[in-house]
């Protein structure tokens, strides 16, 4: 999609961010044990032509929160990766008739620089 929009330079970062956020939403929804079948997760890619906004909706209202992952921990780094790749990220709540929440992440720099991981 980003290549079609001539924003291919953001694709690598966006792939990682989408992967982390969608995985979190799928796992959070599964953990919530909905009485019916698993609700969907929705993904939007939005751009103003010079940056990319990733938005992911899921049906649970608990917020994404960074965990302090220890050296031996095998998980708890997803949002640290999102923080490193994005100018900002957060979540907000749509109107009650929609429910759930939207987690968003704003990618403004095209390249994954070494700096981003320090
Ligand atoms: N969409 C979400 N809904 C509810 N809670 C979330 C959501 N995304 C993240 N969280 C909470 O924030 C925590 C940290 O997320 P993060 O992605 O950093 O780590 P992780 O998913 O536990 O592990 P990893 O991504 O490294 O496999 C999660 O463990 C979860 O408790
Ligand atoms: Mg995660």
PDB file of C-alpha atoms and ligand atoms in Angstrom:
ATOM      1  CA  UNK A   1       0.000   0.000   0.000  1.00  0.00           C
ATOM      2  CA  UNK A   2       2.736   2.461   0.979  1.00  0.00           C
ATOM      3  CA  UNK A   3       4.673   1.763  -2.199  1.00  0.00           C
ATOM      4  CA  UNK A   4       1.539   2.499  -4.185  1.00  0.00           C
ATOM      5  CA  UNK A   5       1.313   5.818  -2.328  1.00  0.00           C
ATOM      6  CA  UNK A   6       5.012   6.462  -3.178  1.00  0.00           C
ATOM      7  CA  UNK A   7       5.870   6.189   0.498  1.00  0.00           C
ATOM      8  CA  UNK A   8       7.888   2.993   0.205  1.00  0.00           C
ATOM      9  CA  UNK A   9      10.625   4.521   2.342  1.00  0.00           C
ATOM     10  CA  UNK A  10       8.292   4.090   5.333  1.00  0.00           C
ATOM     11  CA  UNK A  11       7.419   0.492   4.532  1.00  0.00           C
ATOM     12  CA  UNK A  12      10.020  -1.235   6.670  1.00  0.00           C
ATOM     13  CA  UNK A  13       9.173   0.734   9.802  1.00  0.00           C
ATOM     14  CA  UNK A  14       5.439   0.477   9.118  1.00  0.00           C
ATOM     15  CA  UNK A  15       5.642  -3.309   8.718  1.00  0.00           C
ATOM     16  CA  UNK A  16       7.188  -3.652  12.156  1.00  0.00           C
ATOM     17  CA  UNK A  17       4.759  -1.247  13.798  1.00  0.00           C
ATOM     18  CA  UNK A  18       1.706  -2.888  12.191  1.00  0.00           C
ATOM     19  CA  UNK A  19       2.981  -6.304  13.197  1.00  0.00           C
ATOM     20  CA  UNK A  20       3.495  -5.317  16.847  1.00  0.00           C
ATOM     21  CA  UNK A  21       0.203  -3.451  17.217  1.00  0.00           C
ATOM     22  CA  UNK A  22      -1.966  -6.017  15.426  1.00  0.00           C
ATOM     23  CA  UNK A  23      -0.376  -8.879  17.365  1.00  0.00           C
ATOM     24  CA  UNK A  24      -1.064  -7.041  20.619  1.00  0.00           C
ATOM     25  CA  UNK A  25      -4.692  -6.482  19.632  1.00  0.00           C
ATOM     26  CA  UNK A  26      -5.244 -10.097  18.615  1.00  0.00           C
ATOM     27  CA  UNK A  27      -3.716 -11.351  21.875  1.00  0.00           C
ATOM     28  CA  UNK A  28      -5.579  -8.818  24.049  1.00  0.00           C
ATOM     29  CA  UNK A  29      -8.873  -9.724  22.404  1.00  0.00           C
ATOM     30  CA  UNK A  30      -8.211 -13.434  22.791  1.00  0.00           C
ATOM     31  CA  UNK A  31      -7.297 -12.976  26.455  1.00  0.00           C
ATOM     32  CA  UNK A  32     -10.591 -11.156  27.068  1.00  0.00           C
ATOM     33  CA  UNK A  33     -12.497 -14.400  26.304  1.00  0.00           C
ATOM     34  CA  UNK A  34     -15.455 -13.047  24.465  1.00  0.00           C
ATOM     35  CA  UNK A  35     -18.594 -15.164  24.810  1.00  0.00           C
ATOM     36  CA  UNK A  36     -19.104 -15.152  21.055  1.00  0.00           C
ATOM     37  CA  UNK A  37     -16.453 -15.717  18.414  1.00  0.00           C
ATOM     38  CA  UNK A  38     -13.373 -13.527  18.507  1.00  0.00           C
ATOM     39  CA  UNK A  39     -14.192  -9.957  17.476  1.00  0.00           C
ATOM     40  CA  UNK A  40     -12.255  -8.524  14.546  1.00  0.00           C
ATOM     41  CA  UNK A  41      -9.193  -6.306  14.725  1.00  0.00           C
ATOM     42  CA  UNK A  42      -9.232  -3.362  12.346  1.00  0.00           C
ATOM     43  CA  UNK A  43      -6.240  -1.682  10.749  1.00  0.00           C
ATOM     44  CA  UNK A  44      -6.058   1.710   9.076  1.00  0.00           C
ATOM     45  CA  UNK A  45      -3.084   3.228   7.314  1.00  0.00           C
ATOM     46  CA  UNK A  46      -3.376   7.005   7.011  1.00  0.00           C
ATOM     47  CA  UNK A  47      -0.955   9.455   5.414  1.00  0.00           C
ATOM     48  CA  UNK A  48      -0.592  13.176   4.836  1.00  0.00           C
ATOM     49  CA  UNK A  49       1.970  12.476   2.109  1.00  0.00           C
ATOM     50  CA  UNK A  50       5.031  12.890   4.308  1.00  0.00           C
ATOM     51  CA  UNK A  51       4.353  10.654   7.312  1.00  0.00           C
ATOM     52  CA  UNK A  52       2.300   7.565   8.110  1.00  0.00           C
ATOM     53  CA  UNK A  53      -0.244   6.990  10.841  1.00  0.00           C
ATOM     54  CA  UNK A  54      -1.026   3.402  11.818  1.00  0.00           C
ATOM     55  CA  UNK A  55      -4.318   2.906  13.685  1.00  0.00           C
ATOM     56  CA  UNK A  56      -5.507  -0.408  15.097  1.00  0.00           C
ATOM     57  CA  UNK A  57      -8.914  -0.953  16.648  1.00  0.00           C
ATOM     58  CA  UNK A  58      -9.660  -3.797  19.035  1.00  0.00           C
ATOM     59  CA  UNK A  59     -12.645  -4.640  21.170  1.00  0.00           C
ATOM     60  CA  UNK A  60     -11.042  -4.442  24.622  1.00  0.00           C
ATOM     61  CA  UNK A  61     -10.806  -1.240  26.640  1.00  0.00           C
ATOM     62  CA  UNK A  62      -7.671  -1.990  28.671  1.00  0.00           C
ATOM     63  CA  UNK A  63      -4.833   0.230  27.424  1.00  0.00           C
ATOM     64  CA  UNK A  64      -1.505  -0.751  25.862  1.00  0.00           C
ATOM     65  CA  UNK A  65       1.177  -0.143  28.459  1.00  0.00           C
ATOM     66  CA  UNK A  66       4.919  -0.488  28.100  1.00  0.00           C
ATOM     67  CA  UNK A  67       6.421  -3.188  30.278  1.00  0.00           C
ATOM     68  CA  UNK A  68       9.915  -3.154  31.679  1.00  0.00           C
ATOM     69  CA  UNK A  69      11.389  -6.201  29.988  1.00  0.00           C
ATOM     70  CA  UNK A  70      14.370  -7.761  31.767  1.00  0.00           C
ATOM     71  CA  UNK A  71      17.353  -9.220  29.928  1.00  0.00           C
ATOM     72  CA  UNK A  72      15.969 -12.752  30.254  1.00  0.00           C
ATOM     73  CA  UNK A  73      12.380 -11.880  29.309  1.00  0.00           C
ATOM     74  CA  UNK A  74      11.151 -13.258  26.005  1.00  0.00           C
ATOM     75  CA  UNK A  75       8.364 -10.704  25.642  1.00  0.00           C
ATOM     76  CA  UNK A  76       7.483  -7.170  26.673  1.00  0.00           C
ATOM     77  CA  UNK A  77       9.439  -5.357  23.953  1.00  0.00           C
ATOM     78  CA  UNK A  78       6.811  -4.719  21.309  1.00  0.00           C
ATOM     79  CA  UNK A  79       5.865  -1.232  22.449  1.00  0.00           C
ATOM     80  CA  UNK A  80       9.549  -0.398  22.988  1.00  0.00           C
ATOM     81  CA  UNK A  81      10.047  -1.133  19.278  1.00  0.00           C
ATOM     82  CA  UNK A  82       7.043   1.059  18.441  1.00  0.00           C
ATOM     83  CA  UNK A  83       8.497   3.838  20.622  1.00  0.00           C
ATOM     84  CA  UNK A  84      11.848   3.582  18.830  1.00  0.00           C
ATOM     85  CA  UNK A  85      10.315   3.744  15.346  1.00  0.00           C
ATOM     86  CA  UNK A  86       7.616   6.374  15.897  1.00  0.00           C
ATOM     87  CA  UNK A  87       7.546  10.056  16.700  1.00  0.00           C
ATOM     88  CA  UNK A  88       4.669   9.302  19.076  1.00  0.00           C
ATOM     89  CA  UNK A  89       2.070   6.636  19.826  1.00  0.00           C
ATOM     90  CA  UNK A  90      -0.910   6.316  22.117  1.00  0.00           C
ATOM     91  CA  UNK A  91      -4.504   5.174  22.322  1.00  0.00           C
ATOM     92  CA  UNK A  92      -7.949   6.709  22.438  1.00  0.00           C
ATOM     93  CA  UNK A  93     -11.505   5.611  22.919  1.00  0.00           C
ATOM     94  CA  UNK A  94     -14.118   5.914  20.185  1.00  0.00           C
ATOM     95  CA  UNK A  95     -17.759   6.707  21.075  1.00  0.00           C
ATOM     96  CA  UNK A  96     -19.413   4.160  23.405  1.00  0.00           C
ATOM     97  CA  UNK A  97     -21.591   2.753  20.615  1.00  0.00           C
ATOM     98  CA  UNK A  98     -18.375   1.665  18.867  1.00  0.00           C
ATOM     99  CA  UNK A  99     -16.610   0.463  22.028  1.00  0.00           C
ATOM    100  CA  UNK A 100     -13.099  -0.911  22.310  1.00  0.00           C
ATOM    101  CA  UNK A 101     -10.137   1.338  21.661  1.00  0.00           C
ATOM    102  CA  UNK A 102      -7.812   2.532  18.949  1.00  0.00           C
ATOM    103  CA  UNK A 103      -4.058   2.325  19.350  1.00  0.00           C
ATOM    104  CA  UNK A 104      -2.219   4.681  17.008  1.00  0.00           C
ATOM    105  CA  UNK A 105       1.425   5.218  16.055  1.00  0.00           C
ATOM    106  CA  UNK A 106       2.852   8.067  13.963  1.00  0.00           C
ATOM    107  CA  UNK A 107       5.860   7.270  11.781  1.00  0.00           C
ATOM    108  CA  UNK A 108       7.640  10.419  10.632  1.00  0.00           C
ATOM    109  CA  UNK A 109      11.150   9.212   9.804  1.00  0.00           C
ATOM    110  CA  UNK A 110      11.536   6.845   6.905  1.00  0.00           C
ATOM    111  CA  UNK A 111      14.635   4.936   7.893  1.00  0.00           C
ATOM    112  CA  UNK A 112      15.394   2.706  10.802  1.00  0.00           C
ATOM    113  CA  UNK A 113      18.547   4.385  12.027  1.00  0.00           C
ATOM    114  CA  UNK A 114      20.938   2.811  14.486  1.00  0.00           C
ATOM    115  CA  UNK A 115      20.184   5.757  16.730  1.00  0.00           C
ATOM    116  CA  UNK A 116      16.579   4.632  17.021  1.00  0.00           C
ATOM    117  CA  UNK A 117      17.647   1.503  18.871  1.00  0.00           C
ATOM    118  CA  UNK A 118      20.079   3.083  21.340  1.00  0.00           C
TER     119      UNK A 118
HETATM  120  N1  LIG B   1      -4.102  -3.678  22.261  1.00  0.00           N
HETATM  121  C1  LIG B   1      -3.884  -3.899  23.566  1.00  0.00           C
HETATM  122  N2  LIG B   1      -4.914  -4.070  24.432  1.00  0.00           N
HETATM  123  C2  LIG B   1      -4.704  -4.290  25.736  1.00  0.00           C
HETATM  124  N3  LIG B   1      -3.502  -4.378  26.303  1.00  0.00           N
HETATM  125  C3  LIG B   1      -2.431  -4.220  25.507  1.00  0.00           C
HETATM  126  C4  LIG B   1      -2.558  -3.973  24.099  1.00  0.00           C
HETATM  127  N4  LIG B   1      -1.309  -3.851  23.578  1.00  0.00           N
HETATM  128  C5  LIG B   1      -0.457  -4.024  24.594  1.00  0.00           C
HETATM  129  N5  LIG B   1      -1.119  -4.254  25.760  1.00  0.00           N
HETATM  130  C6  LIG B   1      -0.515  -4.468  27.080  1.00  0.00           C
HETATM  131  O1  LIG B   1       0.736  -3.860  27.069  1.00  0.00           O
HETATM  132  C7  LIG B   1       1.745  -4.826  27.377  1.00  0.00           C
HETATM  133  C8  LIG B   1       3.030  -4.499  26.671  1.00  0.00           C
HETATM  134  O2  LIG B   1       2.912  -4.731  25.263  1.00  0.00           O
HETATM  135  P1  LIG B   1       4.228  -5.079  24.422  1.00  0.00           P
HETATM  136  O3  LIG B   1       3.808  -5.251  23.009  1.00  0.00           O
HETATM  137  O4  LIG B   1       5.288  -4.073  24.742  1.00  0.00           O
HETATM  138  O5  LIG B   1       4.718  -6.447  25.051  1.00  0.00           O
HETATM  139  P2  LIG B   1       4.111  -7.912  24.863  1.00  0.00           P
HETATM  140  O6  LIG B   1       3.044  -7.900  23.829  1.00  0.00           O
HETATM  141  O7  LIG B   1       3.736  -8.390  26.225  1.00  0.00           O
HETATM  142  O8  LIG B   1       5.384  -8.727  24.361  1.00  0.00           O
HETATM  143  P3  LIG B   1       6.074  -8.709  22.891  1.00  0.00           P
HETATM  144  O9  LIG B   1       5.374  -7.663  22.073  1.00  0.00           O
HETATM  145  O10 LIG B   1       7.515  -8.357  23.143  1.00  0.00           O
HETATM  146  O11 LIG B   1       5.888 -10.099  22.366  1.00  0.00           O
HETATM  147  C9  LIG B   1       1.132  -6.166  26.996  1.00  0.00           C
HETATM  148  O12 LIG B   1       1.704  -7.219  27.720  1.00  0.00           O
HETATM  149  C10 LIG B   1      -0.322  -5.947  27.356  1.00  0.00           C
HETATM  150  O13 LIG B   1      -0.526  -6.151  28.744  1.00  0.00           O
HETATM  151 MG1  LIG B   2       3.406  -7.092  21.936  1.00  0.00          MG
END
